[in-house]
Coordinates of N, CA and C and ligand atoms in Angstrom, one line a residue:
M259 N -4.5 15.2 -8.8 CA -2.8 14.6 -9.0 C -1.6 15.7 -8.4
R260 N -1.2 15.6 -7.3 CA -0.3 16.8 -6.5 C 0.9 15.3 -6.9
I261 N 1.5 16.1 -7.5 CA 3.3 14.8 -7.6 C 4.2 15.9 -5.8
Y262 N 4.3 15.4 -5.4 CA 5.8 16.1 -5.1 C 8.0 14.9 -5.4
M263 N 7.9 15.4 -5.9 CA 9.3 14.9 -6.0 C 10.5 15.4 -5.3
E264 N 10.7 14.1 -4.0 CA 11.8 14.1 -3.7 C 13.0 12.9 -3.1
A265 N 14.7 14.4 -3.7 CA 15.7 13.7 -4.0 C 16.0 12.0 -4.3
D266 N 15.7 11.6 -2.6 CA 16.4 10.1 -2.2 C 15.0 9.6 -1.6
Y267 N 14.8 8.3 -1.4 CA 14.4 7.6 -0.2 C 13.7 7.4 0.4
A268 N 15.3 8.5 1.5 CA 15.1 9.1 2.6 C 14.2 10.5 2.8
A269 N 13.9 10.7 2.0 CA 13.1 11.7 1.9 C 11.8 11.9 1.4
M270 N 11.7 11.0 0.8 CA 11.1 10.8 0.8 C 9.9 10.3 1.4
S271 N 10.8 8.6 2.1 CA 9.2 8.7 3.0 C 9.4 9.1 4.4
K272 N 10.2 10.2 4.7 CA 10.3 11.6 5.5 C 9.0 12.4 4.6
R273 N 8.3 13.0 3.8 CA 7.1 13.3 3.2 C 5.9 12.9 3.5
A274 N 6.1 11.6 3.1 CA 5.1 10.6 3.4 C 4.8 10.1 4.7
A275 N 6.4 10.0 5.8 CA 5.0 9.7 6.7 C 4.6 11.4 7.5
N276 N 5.4 12.5 7.1 CA 4.7 14.1 7.7 C 3.5 14.1 7.3
I277 N 2.6 13.4 5.7 CA 1.6 13.3 5.3 C 1.2 12.5 5.8
I278 N 0.9 11.5 6.5 CA 0.3 10.1 7.7 C -0.3 11.2 8.6
A279 N 1.2 11.6 9.0 CA 0.4 12.3 10.6 C -0.1 13.0 10.6
A280 N 0.2 14.1 9.7 CA -1.2 15.1 10.0 C -2.5 14.5 9.5
E281 N -2.9 13.3 9.4 CA -3.6 13.2 8.8 C -4.3 12.4 10.2
V282 N -3.8 11.6 10.5 CA -3.5 11.0 12.8 C -3.3 12.4 13.5
I283 N -3.2 14.0 13.2 CA -4.0 14.7 14.3 C -4.6 15.0 13.5
K284 N -5.1 15.5 12.3 CA -6.3 16.4 12.1 C -7.7 16.0 12.3
K285 N -7.3 14.3 12.6 CA -8.4 13.2 12.9 C -7.7 11.7 13.4
P286 N -7.7 12.7 15.4 CA -7.3 11.3 16.0 C -8.1 9.4 16.0
D287 N -9.5 9.8 14.9 CA -9.5 8.3 15.1 C -10.4 7.8 13.7
C288 N -8.7 8.2 12.9 CA -8.8 8.0 11.7 C -8.4 6.3 11.4
V289 N -9.5 6.2 9.4 CA -9.4 4.3 9.2 C -7.9 5.2 8.4
L290 N -6.5 3.7 8.5 CA -5.4 4.0 7.9 C -5.3 2.6 6.9
G291 N -5.3 3.6 5.5 CA -4.9 2.2 4.9 C -3.8 2.1 4.9
L292 N -3.5 0.5 4.7 CA -1.5 0.3 5.0 C -1.3 -0.8 3.9
A293 N -0.3 -0.9 3.6 CA 0.1 -0.8 2.1 C 2.3 -1.9 2.8
T294 N 1.9 -2.7 2.2 CA 4.0 -3.5 2.9 C 4.6 -3.4 1.7
G295 N 5.4 -4.5 1.8 CA 6.7 -3.7 0.0 C 8.0 -3.3 1.8
S296 N 9.4 -2.7 0.9 CA 10.2 -3.1 0.6 C 10.4 -1.1 0.8
T297 N 8.9 -0.4 0.2 CA 8.4 0.7 0.1 C 8.6 1.6 1.5
P298 N 7.6 1.1 1.6 CA 6.3 1.9 2.6 C 8.3 2.0 4.4
I299 N 9.0 0.6 4.1 CA 9.2 0.7 5.9 C 10.2 2.0 6.4
A300 N 10.7 2.9 5.6 CA 11.3 3.7 6.2 C 9.9 4.9 6.8
T301 N 8.9 5.0 5.3 CA 8.0 5.8 6.0 C 7.3 5.0 7.5
Y302 N 7.1 4.1 7.3 CA 6.6 3.5 9.5 C 7.8 4.1 10.5
K303 N 8.8 3.7 9.9 CA 10.4 4.2 10.9 C 9.4 5.3 10.8
G304 N 9.7 6.3 10.8 CA 9.8 7.7 10.8 C 7.6 7.9 11.9
L305 N 6.5 7.1 10.9 CA 5.5 7.4 12.1 C 6.4 6.4 13.9
I306 N 6.7 6.0 13.4 CA 7.6 5.1 14.9 C 8.0 6.1 15.7
E307 N 9.0 6.6 15.1 CA 9.3 7.7 15.9 C 8.2 8.9 16.4
K308 N 8.2 9.3 15.5 CA 7.0 10.4 16.3 C 6.1 10.0 17.3
C309 N 5.6 9.2 16.5 CA 5.3 7.6 18.6 C 5.9 7.8 19.9
K310 N 7.5 7.6 19.5 CA 7.9 7.7 20.8 C 7.9 8.7 21.1
N311 N 8.3 10.2 20.1 CA 8.9 10.9 21.0 C 6.8 11.8 21.8
G312 N 6.3 11.5 21.3 CA 5.2 11.7 21.7 C 4.3 12.6 20.9
E313 N 5.0 12.9 19.5 CA 4.2 13.6 18.0 C 2.4 13.3 17.9
L314 N 2.7 12.3 18.4 CA 1.9 11.6 17.2 C 1.2 10.1 18.9
S315 N -0.2 9.8 18.5 CA -0.4 8.7 18.6 C -1.5 8.2 18.0
F316 N -1.5 7.0 18.1 CA -2.2 6.0 17.3 C -4.2 4.9 17.7
K317 N -3.6 5.7 19.5 CA -4.7 4.9 20.3 C -6.0 4.7 20.1
E318 N -6.7 5.7 18.8 CA -7.6 6.5 18.4 C -8.1 5.3 16.8
V319 N -6.5 5.3 17.0 CA -7.1 4.6 14.4 C -6.9 3.7 14.5
K320 N -7.6 3.2 13.7 CA -8.4 1.4 13.2 C -6.9 1.6 11.2
S321 N -6.8 0.6 11.5 CA -6.0 0.4 10.4 C -6.4 -1.3 9.3
V322 N -6.8 -1.1 7.9 CA -6.9 -2.4 7.1 C -5.3 -1.9 6.4
N323 N -5.0 -3.4 6.4 CA -4.2 -3.0 4.3 C -4.6 -4.3 3.8
L324 N -3.9 -3.6 2.7 CA -4.5 -4.4 1.0 C -4.2 -5.9 1.2
D325 N -3.6 -6.6 1.5 CA -3.0 -7.2 0.4 C -2.4 -8.7 2.2
E326 N -2.7 -9.7 1.5 CA -2.2 -10.8 1.9 C -1.6 -12.3 1.4
Y327 N -0.6 -12.4 0.9 CA -1.0 -14.7 0.8 C -1.5 -14.6 1.3
K328 N -1.9 -15.4 0.5 CA -3.1 -16.8 0.9 C -2.0 -17.8 1.0
G329 N -2.6 -18.3 2.6 CA -1.3 -19.8 2.2 C -0.6 -19.8 3.9
L330 N -0.6 -18.4 4.1 CA 0.1 -17.9 5.1 C -0.2 -17.4 6.4
A331 N -0.3 -17.6 7.7 CA -0.7 -18.3 9.2 C -0.1 -16.1 8.9
G332 N -0.5 -15.4 9.7 CA 0.2 -14.9 10.4 C 1.5 -14.1 10.6
T333 N 1.7 -15.5 11.3 CA 2.8 -15.3 12.4 C 4.1 -16.5 11.2
H334 N 3.8 -15.7 9.8 CA 4.3 -16.4 9.3 C 5.3 -15.2 9.2
D335 N 7.1 -15.9 8.7 CA 7.4 -14.4 8.2 C 7.9 -13.9 7.5
Q336 N 6.7 -14.4 6.4 CA 6.8 -13.3 5.5 C 5.5 -13.1 4.9
S337 N 4.5 -13.2 5.8 CA 2.9 -13.3 5.5 C 2.7 -11.3 5.8
Y338 N 2.4 -10.9 5.8 CA 2.1 -8.8 5.4 C 1.9 -8.8 7.1
R339 N 1.0 -10.1 7.5 CA 0.2 -9.5 9.4 C 1.5 -9.4 10.4
Y340 N 2.2 -10.3 9.8 CA 3.7 -10.5 10.2 C 4.8 -9.0 10.2
F341 N 5.0 -8.2 8.9 CA 5.7 -8.3 8.2 C 5.0 -6.8 8.9
M342 N 3.8 -5.7 9.2 CA 2.5 -4.8 9.5 C 3.2 -5.1 11.4
Q343 N 3.2 -6.0 12.2 CA 3.5 -6.0 13.1 C 4.7 -5.3 13.8
E344 N 6.1 -6.7 13.0 CA 8.0 -6.1 12.9 C 7.5 -4.5 12.3
N345 N 7.5 -3.8 11.5 CA 6.9 -2.7 10.7 C 6.9 -1.3 10.8
L346 N 5.9 -1.6 12.1 CA 5.1 -0.9 12.2 C 4.1 -1.0 14.3
F347 N 2.8 -1.5 13.7 CA 2.6 -2.4 14.9 C 2.6 -2.2 16.2
N348 N 4.1 -3.3 16.9 CA 4.9 -4.0 17.8 C 4.9 -2.5 18.4
H349 N 5.3 -1.1 17.2 CA 6.2 0.1 17.9 C 5.1 1.2 18.4
I350 N 4.0 1.2 18.2 CA 3.1 2.3 18.2 C 2.3 2.0 19.7
D351 N 2.0 3.2 20.0 CA 0.7 2.9 20.5 C -0.8 2.0 20.1
I352 N -0.1 2.6 19.7 CA -2.0 1.2 18.2 C -2.7 0.2 18.8
D353 N -3.7 -0.5 18.3 CA -4.6 -1.1 19.7 C -4.5 -1.8 18.9
V354 N -4.0 -3.3 18.9 CA -3.8 -4.2 17.6 C -5.6 -4.7 17.1
A355 N -6.2 -4.3 18.3 CA -7.6 -5.4 18.0 C -8.4 -4.1 16.7
N356 N -7.7 -3.0 16.9 CA -8.2 -2.2 15.3 C -6.7 -2.6 13.9
T357 N -6.6 -3.5 14.0 CA -5.8 -3.5 12.9 C -5.9 -4.7 12.0
N358 N -6.4 -4.7 10.6 CA -7.0 -5.2 10.3 C -6.4 -5.7 8.7
V359 N -5.8 -7.3 8.5 CA -5.4 -7.7 7.6 C -5.8 -8.8 7.0
P360 N -6.8 -8.7 5.9 CA -7.0 -10.6 4.5 C -6.2 -11.6 5.7
N361 N -6.8 -12.4 5.9 CA -6.3 -14.0 6.2 C -6.1 -14.8 6.1
G362 N -5.2 -14.9 5.0 CA -5.1 -15.7 4.6 C -4.9 -17.7 4.8
L363 N -5.3 -17.4 5.5 CA -5.4 -19.1 6.5 C -6.9 -19.5 6.4
A364 N -7.9 -18.6 5.8 CA -8.8 -18.6 6.0 C -9.2 -19.7 4.6
E365 N -10.3 -20.6 5.5 CA -10.9 -21.7 4.9 C -11.2 -21.6 3.5
D366 N -12.2 -20.8 4.0 CA -13.0 -20.0 3.0 C -12.4 -19.1 2.3
A367 N -11.5 -19.0 1.3 CA -11.1 -17.2 1.0 C -11.8 -16.6 0.6
E368 N -13.3 -17.1 0.0 CA -13.2 -16.4 -1.4 C -14.6 -15.1 -0.3
A369 N -15.7 -16.0 0.6 CA -16.1 -15.3 2.5 C -15.2 -13.9 2.4
E370 N -13.7 -14.6 3.1 CA -13.3 -14.1 3.5 C -13.3 -12.8 3.2
C371 N -12.5 -12.8 2.0 CA -13.1 -11.6 0.7 C -14.2 -10.6 0.7
E372 N -15.5 -11.5 0.8 CA -17.0 -10.5 0.5 C -16.7 -10.3 2.4
N373 N -16.2 -10.9 3.5 CA -16.7 -10.0 4.8 C -15.1 -9.2 4.7
Y374 N -13.7 -9.2 4.3 CA -13.5 -8.1 3.9 C -14.3 -6.6 3.5
D375 N -14.0 -7.8 2.7 CA -15.2 -5.0 1.8 C -16.8 -5.3 2.5
A376 N -17.6 -6.0 3.8 CA -17.6 -5.7 4.3 C -17.3 -5.1 5.2
L377 N -15.7 -5.4 6.3 CA -15.6 -4.3 7.3 C -14.9 -3.2 6.9
V378 N -14.6 -3.8 5.9 CA -13.9 -1.8 5.1 C -14.7 -0.9 5.0
A379 N -16.3 -1.2 4.5 CA -17.1 -0.7 4.3 C -17.7 -0.2 5.8
S380 N -17.8 -0.9 6.7 CA -18.4 -0.6 8.2 C -17.4 0.3 8.9
L381 N -16.7 0.8 8.4 CA -15.5 1.1 9.0 C -15.7 2.7 8.4
G382 N -16.0 2.7 7.2 CA -16.3 4.0 7.2 C -15.2 3.9 5.3
Y383 N -14.9 3.3 5.3 CA -13.7 3.4 4.0 C -12.5 4.6 4.4
A384 N -10.9 4.0 4.1 CA -10.6 4.6 4.7 C -10.3 5.6 4.3
D385 N -10.2 6.7 5.3 CA -9.5 8.3 4.9 C -8.1 8.7 4.4
L386 N -6.9 7.4 4.4 CA -6.1 7.7 3.9 C -4.8 5.8 3.3
Q387 N -5.7 6.4 2.1 CA -5.3 5.1 1.8 C -3.7 4.8 1.1
L388 N -2.3 4.0 2.0 CA -1.0 4.1 1.5 C -0.6 2.8 0.7
L389 N -0.1 3.5 -1.0 CA -0.3 2.2 -1.9 C 1.5 2.2 -2.1
G390 N 1.7 1.4 -2.1 CA 2.8 1.1 -2.8 C 3.0 0.6 -4.3
L391 N 3.4 0.6 -5.2 CA 3.1 0.4 -7.1 C 3.8 -0.9 -8.0
G392 N 3.7 -1.2 -8.1 CA 4.2 -2.6 -8.5 C 5.9 -2.5 -9.8
N393 N 6.3 -2.5 -10.2 CA 7.0 -2.0 -11.3 C 6.7 -2.8 -12.6
N394 N 5.3 -4.3 -12.4 CA 3.7 -3.4 -13.7 C 2.6 -3.1 -13.6
G395 N 2.7 -1.9 -12.2 CA 1.8 -1.0 -12.3 C 0.6 -1.3 -11.1
H396 N 0.8 -2.3 -11.0 CA -0.6 -3.3 -10.1 C 0.0 -2.2 -8.2
I397 N -1.0 -2.2 -7.9 CA -1.3 -1.8 -6.4 C -1.9 -2.5 -5.5
G398 N -1.8 -3.0 -4.0 CA -2.7 -4.3 -3.9 C -1.6 -5.2 -4.8
F399 N -2.8 -5.9 -4.8 CA -2.3 -7.4 -5.6 C -2.9 -7.7 -6.6
N400 N -3.6 -5.8 -7.2 CA -4.3 -5.8 -8.5 C -3.6 -6.1 -9.6
E401 N -3.3 -6.8 -10.2 CA -2.1 -7.4 -11.1 C -3.2 -6.8 -12.5
P402 N -2.5 -6.4 -13.3 CA -2.4 -6.4 -14.3 C -3.1 -6.9 -16.0
D403 N -4.0 -6.9 -16.0 CA -5.4 -7.4 -16.6 C -6.1 -7.3 -17.7
A404 N -7.2 -7.8 -18.2 CA -8.3 -7.3 -19.4 C -9.1 -5.8 -18.6
H405 N -9.5 -6.6 -16.8 CA -10.3 -5.5 -16.6 C -10.1 -5.1 -14.9
F406 N -10.5 -4.6 -14.3 CA -10.4 -4.4 -13.4 C -12.1 -4.2 -12.1
T407 N -10.8 -5.2 -11.2 CA -12.2 -6.0 -10.0 C -12.1 -5.1 -8.8
K408 N -13.5 -4.9 -8.9 CA -13.8 -4.4 -7.8 C -13.5 -4.7 -6.0
A409 N -14.2 -5.8 -6.6 CA -14.2 -5.8 -4.9 C -12.9 -7.3 -4.5
T410 N -12.3 -6.8 -3.8 CA -11.6 -8.1 -2.7 C -11.4 -9.3 -3.0
H411 N -11.1 -9.9 -3.6 CA -10.7 -11.4 -3.8 C -9.6 -11.8 -4.2
V412 N -9.5 -13.0 -4.7 CA -8.1 -14.4 -4.5 C -7.5 -13.6 -6.2
V413 N -6.3 -13.5 -5.6 CA -6.1 -13.3 -7.4 C -4.3 -14.5 -7.7
D414 N -4.0 -14.4 -8.9 CA -3.4 -15.4 -9.4 C -2.1 -14.8 -9.1
L415 N -1.2 -14.5 -8.8 CA -0.1 -13.3 -8.7 C 1.0 -13.4 -10.2
T416 N 1.2 -12.8 -11.2 CA 2.0 -13.0 -12.2 C 3.7 -13.0 -12.4
Q417 N 4.2 -13.9 -12.9 CA 5.8 -13.8 -13.5 C 6.3 -13.4 -12.6
S418 N 5.8 -11.3 -12.5 CA 6.9 -10.9 -12.6 C 6.6 -10.4 -11.1
T419 N 6.0 -10.3 -10.9 CA 5.7 -10.6 -9.1 C 6.1 -11.5 -8.4
I420 N 5.6 -12.5 -8.8 CA 7.1 -13.0 -8.1 C 7.7 -13.6 -7.8
D421 N 8.6 -13.0 -9.2 CA 10.2 -12.9 -8.9 C 10.5 -11.4 -7.9
A422 N 9.8 -10.9 -8.8 CA 10.1 -9.1 -7.2 C 10.1 -9.8 -6.1
N423 N 9.8 -9.6 -5.3 CA 9.0 -10.5 -4.6 C 10.1 -12.3 -3.2
A424 N 10.9 -12.5 -5.0 CA 11.3 -13.3 -4.2 C 12.9 -12.7 -3.5
R425 N 12.9 -11.6 -3.6 CA 14.1 -11.5 -2.2 C 13.8 -11.2 -0.7
F426 N 12.6 -12.1 -1.3 CA 11.8 -11.7 1.0 C 12.0 -13.5 0.9
F427 N 12.0 -13.8 0.1 CA 11.6 -15.7 0.7 C 13.7 -16.1 0.0
A428 N 13.4 -17.7 0.5 CA 14.5 -18.4 0.4 C 14.9 -18.7 -0.9
S429 N 13.8 -19.0 -2.5 CA 13.4 -19.2 -3.6 C 12.2 -18.6 -3.9
A430 N 12.1 -18.3 -5.0 CA 11.0 -18.2 -6.0 C 10.4 -19.3 -5.6
D431 N 10.4 -20.9 -5.8 CA 9.7 -21.8 -5.2 C 8.7 -21.3 -4.2
D432 N 9.2 -20.6 -3.2 CA 8.7 -20.4 -1.9 C 8.0 -19.1 -1.3
V433 N 7.1 -18.4 -3.0 CA 6.8 -17.3 -3.5 C 5.4 -17.6 -3.3
P434 N 4.5 -17.9 -2.5 CA 3.0 -17.8 -2.6 C 2.5 -17.6 -4.2
R435 N 1.7 -18.4 -5.1 CA 1.0 -18.0 -6.0 C -0.3 -17.9 -6.6
Q436 N -0.8 -17.4 -5.0 CA -2.1 -16.8 -5.5 C -1.8 -15.6 -3.7
A437 N -3.2 -14.3 -3.6 CA -3.3 -13.5 -2.8 C -4.7 -13.7 -2.7
L438 N -4.8 -12.8 -1.3 CA -6.1 -11.7 -0.9 C -6.0 -10.4 -0.8
T439 N -6.4 -9.8 -2.1 CA -6.2 -8.2 -2.1 C -7.7 -6.9 -2.4
M440 N -7.4 -6.0 -1.1 CA -8.5 -5.6 -1.7 C -8.9 -5.6 -3.0
G441 N -9.5 -5.1 -3.9 CA -9.9 -4.5 -5.4 C -9.8 -3.3 -5.5
V442 N -10.1 -2.4 -6.3 CA -9.5 -0.9 -6.1 C -10.9 -0.2 -5.9
G443 N -12.8 -1.6 -5.8 CA -13.8 -0.8 -5.2 C -12.6 0.2 -4.0
C444 N -12.6 -0.8 -2.9 CA -11.9 0.0 -2.0 C -11.3 0.9 -1.8
I445 N -9.2 1.0 -3.1 CA -9.1 2.1 -3.0 C -9.5 3.0 -3.5
M446 N -10.4 3.2 -4.3 CA -11.3 4.7 -5.2 C -11.8 5.1 -3.9
A447 N -12.8 3.9 -2.8 CA -13.8 5.2 -2.2 C -12.4 5.5 -0.6
A448 N -11.1 5.0 -0.8 CA -10.1 6.3 0.1 C -10.3 7.6 -0.1
R449 N -10.8 8.3 0.5 CA -11.2 9.7 0.6 C -9.1 10.8 0.2
R450 N -8.5 9.8 0.7 CA -7.4 10.9 0.4 C -6.6 9.2 -0.8
V451 N -5.4 8.8 -2.1 CA -4.3 8.5 -1.8 C -2.9 8.3 -1.4
L452 N -2.0 8.4 -0.6 CA -1.2 8.2 -1.2 C -0.7 7.7 -1.6
L453 N 0.7 7.7 -2.6 CA 1.3 6.4 -3.0 C 2.2 6.7 -3.8
I454 N 3.8 6.4 -3.3 CA 4.9 5.8 -2.2 C 5.5 5.8 -3.8
A455 N 7.6 5.4 -4.2 CA 7.4 5.2 -5.5 C 9.1 5.5 -5.2
S456 N 10.4 4.7 -5.3 CA 11.2 4.8 -4.7 C 11.9 4.6 -5.9
G457 N 13.0 4.9 -6.7 CA 14.2 4.1 -7.9 C 13.6 4.2 -9.1
E458 N 15.1 3.8 -9.6 CA 13.9 3.4 -11.2 C 13.8 2.2 -11.7
A459 N 13.6 1.1 -10.7 CA 12.8 0.7 -11.6 C 11.3 0.3 -11.6
K460 N 10.9 1.4 -11.2 CA 9.4 2.8 -10.1 C 9.3 3.0 -11.7
A461 N 9.9 4.1 -12.5 CA 9.9 4.7 -13.6 C 8.7 4.2 -14.4
D462 N 8.8 3.5 -14.8 CA 7.9 2.7 -15.9 C 6.8 2.8 -15.5
A463 N 6.2 1.7 -14.7 CA 5.4 2.3 -13.7 C 4.5 3.2 -13.4
L464 N 5.1 4.3 -13.3 CA 5.0 5.7 -12.3 C 4.4 6.6 -14.0
Y465 N 5.0 6.0 -14.9 CA 5.0 7.0 -16.0 C 3.8 6.7 -16.9
K466 N 3.2 5.0 -16.8 CA 2.1 4.6 -17.2 C 0.8 4.9 -16.1
M467 N 0.9 5.5 -15.0 CA 0.1 5.2 -14.5 C -0.3 6.4 -13.9
I468 N 0.4 7.8 -14.1 CA 0.0 9.6 -14.3 C -0.4 9.5 -15.9
C469 N 0.8 9.1 -16.6 CA 0.1 10.3 -18.4 C 0.5 8.5 -19.3
G470 N -0.1 7.1 -18.9 CA -1.5 6.8 -20.0 C -1.6 6.7 -19.9
P471 N -3.1 5.6 -20.2 CA -4.1 4.8 -20.7 C -4.5 4.9 -19.4
I472 N -5.7 5.1 -18.5 CA -6.5 4.5 -17.9 C -6.8 2.7 -18.7
T473 N -6.3 2.1 -18.0 CA -6.4 1.2 -18.7 C -5.8 0.1 -17.2
P474 N -6.7 -1.3 -17.4 CA -6.7 -2.8 -16.4 C -5.1 -3.0 -16.5
D475 N -4.3 -3.1 -17.9 CA -3.5 -2.9 -17.6 C -1.8 -2.2 -16.8
C476 N -2.7 -1.4 -16.9 CA -1.4 -0.8 -15.9 C -3.2 -1.1 -14.4
P477 N -3.1 -1.1 -13.6 CA -3.9 -1.5 -12.3 C -4.4 0.1 -12.5
A478 N -2.6 0.9 -12.0 CA -2.8 1.6 -11.0 C -2.8 3.8 -11.7
S479 N -2.9 3.1 -12.7 CA -3.3 4.5 -14.1 C -4.9 4.7 -13.7
I480 N -6.4 3.9 -12.9 CA -7.8 3.9 -12.2 C -7.3 5.1 -11.0
L481 N -6.5 5.5 -10.7 CA -6.1 6.7 -10.0 C -6.2 7.6 -10.3
Q482 N -6.6 7.7 -11.9 CA -5.9 9.4 -13.1 C -7.2 9.9 -12.2
L483 N -8.1 8.6 -11.8 CA -9.8 8.8 -11.9 C -10.4 9.6 -10.5
H484 N -8.7 9.1 -9.6 CA -10.1 9.3 -7.4 C -9.9 10.4 -7.9
P485 N -10.5 12.2 -7.5 CA -10.3 12.9 -6.7 C -9.2 13.5 -5.8
D486 N -8.2 12.5 -4.8 CA -7.6 13.7 -3.6 C -5.8 11.7 -4.0
V487 N -5.1 13.2 -5.0 CA -4.6 11.7 -4.8 C -2.9 11.9 -4.9
V488 N -1.9 11.8 -4.1 CA -0.8 12.5 -3.8 C -0.2 11.8 -4.1
V489 N 1.6 11.9 -5.1 CA 2.0 10.7 -5.4 C 3.1 11.5 -4.6
V490 N 4.5 11.0 -4.0 CA 5.1 11.0 -3.2 C 6.3 9.8 -3.5
G491 N 7.4 10.5 -4.6 CA 8.4 10.0 -5.1 C 9.7 10.8 -5.0
D492 N 10.7 9.5 -5.3 CA 11.8 10.0 -5.7 C 12.7 10.5 -7.0
T493 N 13.0 11.4 -7.1 CA 14.1 11.7 -8.9 C 14.6 10.5 -9.4
A494 N 14.6 8.9 -8.8 CA 14.8 8.0 -9.7 C 13.3 7.5 -10.6
S495 N 12.6 7.5 -9.6 CA 10.9 6.7 -9.7 C 10.1 7.9 -11.0
L496 N 10.3 9.2 -10.7 CA 9.7 10.4 -11.3 C 10.7 10.5 -12.7
S497 N 11.7 9.8 -13.9 CA 12.9 10.5 -14.0 C 11.4 10.7 -15.9
K498 N 10.9 9.3 -15.7 CA 10.4 9.6 -16.8 C 9.0 11.0 -16.9
V499 N 8.3 10.5 -15.6 CA 6.9 11.8 -15.4 C 7.3 12.6 -16.0
V500 N 8.8 13.5 -15.0 CA 9.5 14.8 -15.3 C 9.7 14.4 -16.9
E501 N 10.2 14.3 -17.4 CA 10.9 14.1 -18.7 C 10.1 14.5 -19.8
A502 N 8.8 13.8 -19.6 CA 7.2 14.3 -20.4 C 6.7 15.1 -20.0
G503 N 7.3 16.4 -18.9 CA 7.0 17.6 -19.1 C 5.6 17.7 -17.9
V504 N 5.2 16.7 -16.9 CA 4.6 16.3 -16.2 C 4.8 17.5 -14.8
K505 N 4.1 18.9 -14.4 CA 4.9 19.6 -13.6 C 4.5 18.3 -11.2
V506 N 5.4 19.0 -12.0 CA 6.2 18.7 -9.7 C 6.5 18.8 -8.9
C507 N 6.1 19.1 -7.9 CA 6.8 20.1 -5.9 C 7.5 19.8 -6.2
E508 N 8.4 20.5 -5.4 CA 10.1 20.3 -5.4 C 9.9 20.6 -3.8
Ligands
F6R121 C1 1.9 -4.6 -0.5 C2 1.8 -3.9 -2.2 C3 2.1 -4.0 -3.0 C4 3.6 -3.3 -3.0 C5 4.2 -3.0 -4.1 C6 5.7 -2.4 -4.6 O1 0.9 -4.9 0.4 O2 0.2 -3.9 -2.2 O3 1.1 -3.3 -4.1 O4 3.1 -1.6 -2.1 O5 4.6 -5.0 -5.1 O6 6.1 -3.4 -3.4 P1 8.2 -3.3 -2.8 O7 7.6 -1.5 -2.0 O8 8.5 -4.3 -2.1 O9 8.3 -2.5 -4.1

């Protein structure tokens, strides 16, 4: 695991955008695994800028997103499909037909999950999987549990996740209670994982992920078993990791 510590959110985002850009330059038809949430917004802005100034093209890139709220249409302004359109896809030259987000409105959610796994497998899995980190250690919507779930599945969101995401909705009552999420199988099958984190609220989860035992109680801890993980955090999110004496690159 390589850990980069940047001064703040802006610097963290710049490094993350550079790492993703390098992947796209190296392999123009790469498969990018993408995340939503507040953390990647400036990373996506960096990619948009590089695309607009001609440094980067996404024409041949394919993408697979981690998750979607169950019950929200892609046109709902809090759906993850909508987020991706607004924060990335509408502003770059990617072919929208090559972008994939689980369908939150699928009548048969279990079948949608199975199909999503088959789709990601048919694309050969992600060359680079971008991840944010939940305050409770979740990746995608793999919530703390008694076991790791390998396949894409429907998950009951924990109260901590509902509370954390309530800021995007009119009230906590409006936050969907379930989501469709890639399991740890697809995430671990990615050739490289790039996890980004910012702010003090992530310090505990990042510490447990990097320094704690590998346990489904902190789903991100499974990344300790992945051969190519790059973590980009800011000083606040990495404070406990640094305190524990883990070596970071600056
Ligand atoms: C989003 C996702 C989640 C978020 C995590 C952090 O697609 O899969 O795991 O990455 O909840 O969210 P933010 O970035 O809002 O703190």
